Amino acid sequence: MTSTLVLGMGNPILSDDGVGLYVAQRLRATPLPDGVDVRESEVAGLRLLELLRGYDKVVIVDALQSGREAGEVVRYEARDFAGGHRYSSAHSIGLETALELGRTLGYDMPSDVTVFAVEAVDVETFAEELSAPVAEAAERVIALVRAEVGAA
């Protein structure tokens, strides 16, 4: 049986940065196919290795600030992150690099990684609420993720 992880990422107290966590919480309350796990994480970089290992497919939901229209949803594949992305900082490594490192270390890493990124309005204000455009986008992402894992 194929195993799939839906991973909502973000910070629950930095407004729109919590969109991935919100989507994961909502998805957990809906029927999903057997073999689909839903988890939340506030970590990135090397810390992702333990979360991702052992799954065939991973779907990540996270906030993004790239200058697009607020609430725009962009779908990426892991290879799109080669060379760094939001998942990179001075204290961590990029998603593609983490996956490559895991494979080099002999970990059973997923071969299929998809990221749904939501263009955030605010990831700096201490607030547990999403902005209106991001909250609306979250509902679209829930449907997109359900389709991605075969639950639509």
Short mmCIF file of C-alpha atoms in Angstrom, two decimals:
data_model
loop_
_atom_site.label_atom_id
_atom_site.label_comp_id
_atom_site.label_asym_id
_atom_site.label_seq_id
_atom_site.Cartn_x
_atom_site.Cartn_y
_atom_site.Cartn_z
CA MET A 1 0.00 0.00 0.00
CA THR A 2 1.23 3.46 -0.84
CA SER A 3 1.74 5.68 2.17
CA THR A 4 1.12 9.41 1.94
CA LEU A 5 1.89 12.19 4.37
CA VAL A 6 0.09 15.51 4.29
CA LEU A 7 2.28 17.93 6.23
CA GLY A 8 0.96 21.32 7.27
CA MET A 9 3.84 23.64 8.12
CA GLY A 10 4.04 27.01 9.80
CA ASN A 11 3.83 28.96 13.01
CA PRO A 12 0.42 29.07 14.69
CA ILE A 13 0.97 32.47 16.29
CA LEU A 14 2.26 34.42 13.27
CA SER A 15 -0.99 35.07 11.43
CA ASP A 16 -0.82 33.76 7.84
CA ASP A 17 2.26 31.65 8.57
CA GLY A 18 -0.17 29.24 10.25
CA VAL A 19 -2.05 28.41 7.03
CA GLY A 20 -0.39 25.01 6.65
CA LEU A 21 -1.29 24.07 10.21
CA TYR A 22 -4.88 25.24 9.68
CA VAL A 23 -5.23 23.14 6.52
CA ALA A 24 -3.81 20.07 8.29
CA GLN A 25 -6.24 20.47 11.19
CA ARG A 26 -9.19 20.79 8.83
CA LEU A 27 -8.08 17.82 6.73
CA ARG A 28 -7.69 15.65 9.81
CA ALA A 29 -11.42 16.16 10.45
CA THR A 30 -12.40 14.84 7.00
CA PRO A 31 -12.46 11.29 5.63
CA LEU A 32 -9.25 10.46 3.79
CA PRO A 33 -8.15 7.27 2.02
CA ASP A 34 -6.34 4.53 3.93
CA GLY A 35 -2.62 5.13 4.04
CA VAL A 36 -2.90 8.93 4.30
CA ASP A 37 -1.46 10.51 7.46
CA VAL A 38 -1.92 14.18 8.33
CA ARG A 39 0.62 15.91 10.54
CA GLU A 40 1.61 19.42 11.54
CA SER A 41 5.12 20.80 11.89
CA GLU A 42 6.79 24.03 12.88
CA VAL A 43 10.23 22.79 11.76
CA ALA A 44 12.08 22.84 8.45
CA GLY A 45 15.44 21.85 7.00
CA LEU A 46 17.17 18.80 8.45
CA ARG A 47 14.42 18.31 11.01
CA LEU A 48 12.12 17.36 8.15
CA LEU A 49 14.09 14.15 7.55
CA GLU A 50 12.44 12.28 10.41
CA LEU A 51 8.97 13.48 9.42
CA LEU A 52 9.31 12.57 5.73
CA ARG A 53 11.12 9.24 5.90
CA GLY A 54 9.13 6.13 5.19
CA TYR A 55 6.47 7.78 3.03
CA ASP A 56 6.09 7.24 -0.71
CA LYS A 57 4.34 10.56 -1.29
CA VAL A 58 4.37 13.81 0.70
CA VAL A 59 2.11 16.82 0.24
CA ILE A 60 3.29 19.94 2.09
CA VAL A 61 1.15 23.02 2.72
CA ASP A 62 2.87 26.22 3.80
CA ALA A 63 2.79 30.00 3.54
CA LEU A 64 4.93 31.88 1.04
CA GLN A 65 5.85 35.53 0.54
CA SER A 66 6.98 36.03 -3.04
CA GLY A 67 5.19 39.17 -4.17
CA ARG A 68 2.23 37.38 -5.74
CA GLU A 69 -1.36 38.36 -5.09
CA ALA A 70 -2.48 37.71 -1.51
CA GLY A 71 -4.07 34.28 -1.21
CA GLU A 72 -2.70 32.99 -4.51
CA VAL A 73 -2.02 29.25 -4.36
CA VAL A 74 1.01 27.87 -6.18
CA ARG A 75 1.74 24.16 -6.67
CA TYR A 76 5.39 23.11 -6.72
CA GLU A 77 7.26 19.84 -7.00
CA ALA A 78 10.27 19.27 -4.72
CA ARG A 79 12.71 19.68 -7.62
CA ASP A 80 11.44 23.27 -8.02
CA PHE A 81 13.19 24.06 -4.73
CA ALA A 82 16.69 23.19 -5.87
CA GLY A 83 18.90 26.13 -4.97
CA GLY A 84 16.83 27.23 -1.99
CA HIS A 85 13.39 28.59 -1.17
CA ARG A 86 11.33 29.63 1.81
CA TYR A 87 12.35 26.37 3.46
CA SER A 88 15.93 27.65 3.54
CA SER A 89 17.50 29.99 6.04
CA ALA A 90 20.84 30.59 7.66
CA HIS A 91 19.91 27.86 10.16
CA SER A 92 18.50 25.22 7.84
CA ILE A 93 18.76 23.72 4.38
CA GLY A 94 16.35 23.66 1.46
CA LEU A 95 13.73 20.97 0.89
CA GLU A 96 15.44 19.39 -2.12
CA THR A 97 18.78 19.33 -0.28
CA ALA A 98 17.15 17.71 2.77
CA LEU A 99 15.62 15.01 0.55
CA GLU A 100 18.95 14.36 -1.19
CA LEU A 101 20.78 14.19 2.13
CA GLY A 102 18.22 11.74 3.50
CA ARG A 103 18.69 9.49 0.48
CA THR A 104 22.48 9.74 0.81
CA LEU A 105 22.19 8.66 4.45
CA GLY A 106 20.15 5.64 3.37
CA TYR A 107 16.80 6.89 4.63
CA ASP A 108 13.66 5.77 2.84
CA MET A 109 12.69 9.19 1.48
CA PRO A 110 9.60 9.98 -0.59
CA SER A 111 9.97 10.00 -4.35
CA ASP A 112 6.91 12.21 -4.85
CA VAL A 113 6.84 15.55 -3.01
CA THR A 114 4.32 18.27 -3.79
CA VAL A 115 4.08 21.66 -2.08
CA PHE A 116 1.00 23.87 -2.05
CA ALA A 117 2.20 27.35 -1.12
CA VAL A 118 -0.24 30.10 -0.18
CA GLU A 119 0.83 33.71 -0.74
CA ALA A 120 0.67 35.26 2.73
CA VAL A 121 -0.32 38.79 3.62
CA ASP A 122 1.23 38.88 7.10
CA VAL A 123 3.71 36.47 8.71
CA GLU A 124 5.04 38.89 11.33
CA THR A 125 2.04 39.91 13.44
CA PHE A 126 1.42 37.84 16.55
CA ALA A 127 -2.07 36.53 15.83
CA GLU A 128 -3.72 33.14 15.55
CA GLU A 129 -6.14 34.26 12.82
CA LEU A 130 -5.47 34.07 9.11
CA SER A 131 -6.04 37.16 6.96
CA ALA A 132 -9.21 37.01 4.83
CA PRO A 133 -7.43 36.25 1.52
CA VAL A 134 -5.38 33.46 3.11
CA ALA A 135 -8.40 31.98 4.91
CA GLU A 136 -10.24 31.84 1.57
CA ALA A 137 -7.20 30.27 -0.07
CA ALA A 138 -6.99 27.67 2.70
CA GLU A 139 -10.41 26.36 1.71
CA ARG A 140 -9.22 25.96 -1.89
CA VAL A 141 -6.07 24.23 -0.73
CA ILE A 142 -8.09 21.74 1.31
CA ALA A 143 -9.89 20.71 -1.88
CA LEU A 144 -6.61 20.59 -3.84
CA VAL A 145 -4.93 18.40 -1.24
CA ARG A 146 -7.93 16.07 -1.04
CA ALA A 147 -7.74 15.64 -4.83
CA GLU A 148 -3.96 15.11 -4.65
CA VAL A 149 -4.37 12.21 -2.19
CA GLY A 150 -7.34 10.69 -4.00
CA ALA A 151 -10.07 11.80 -1.60
CA ALA A 152 -11.95 14.20 -3.90
#
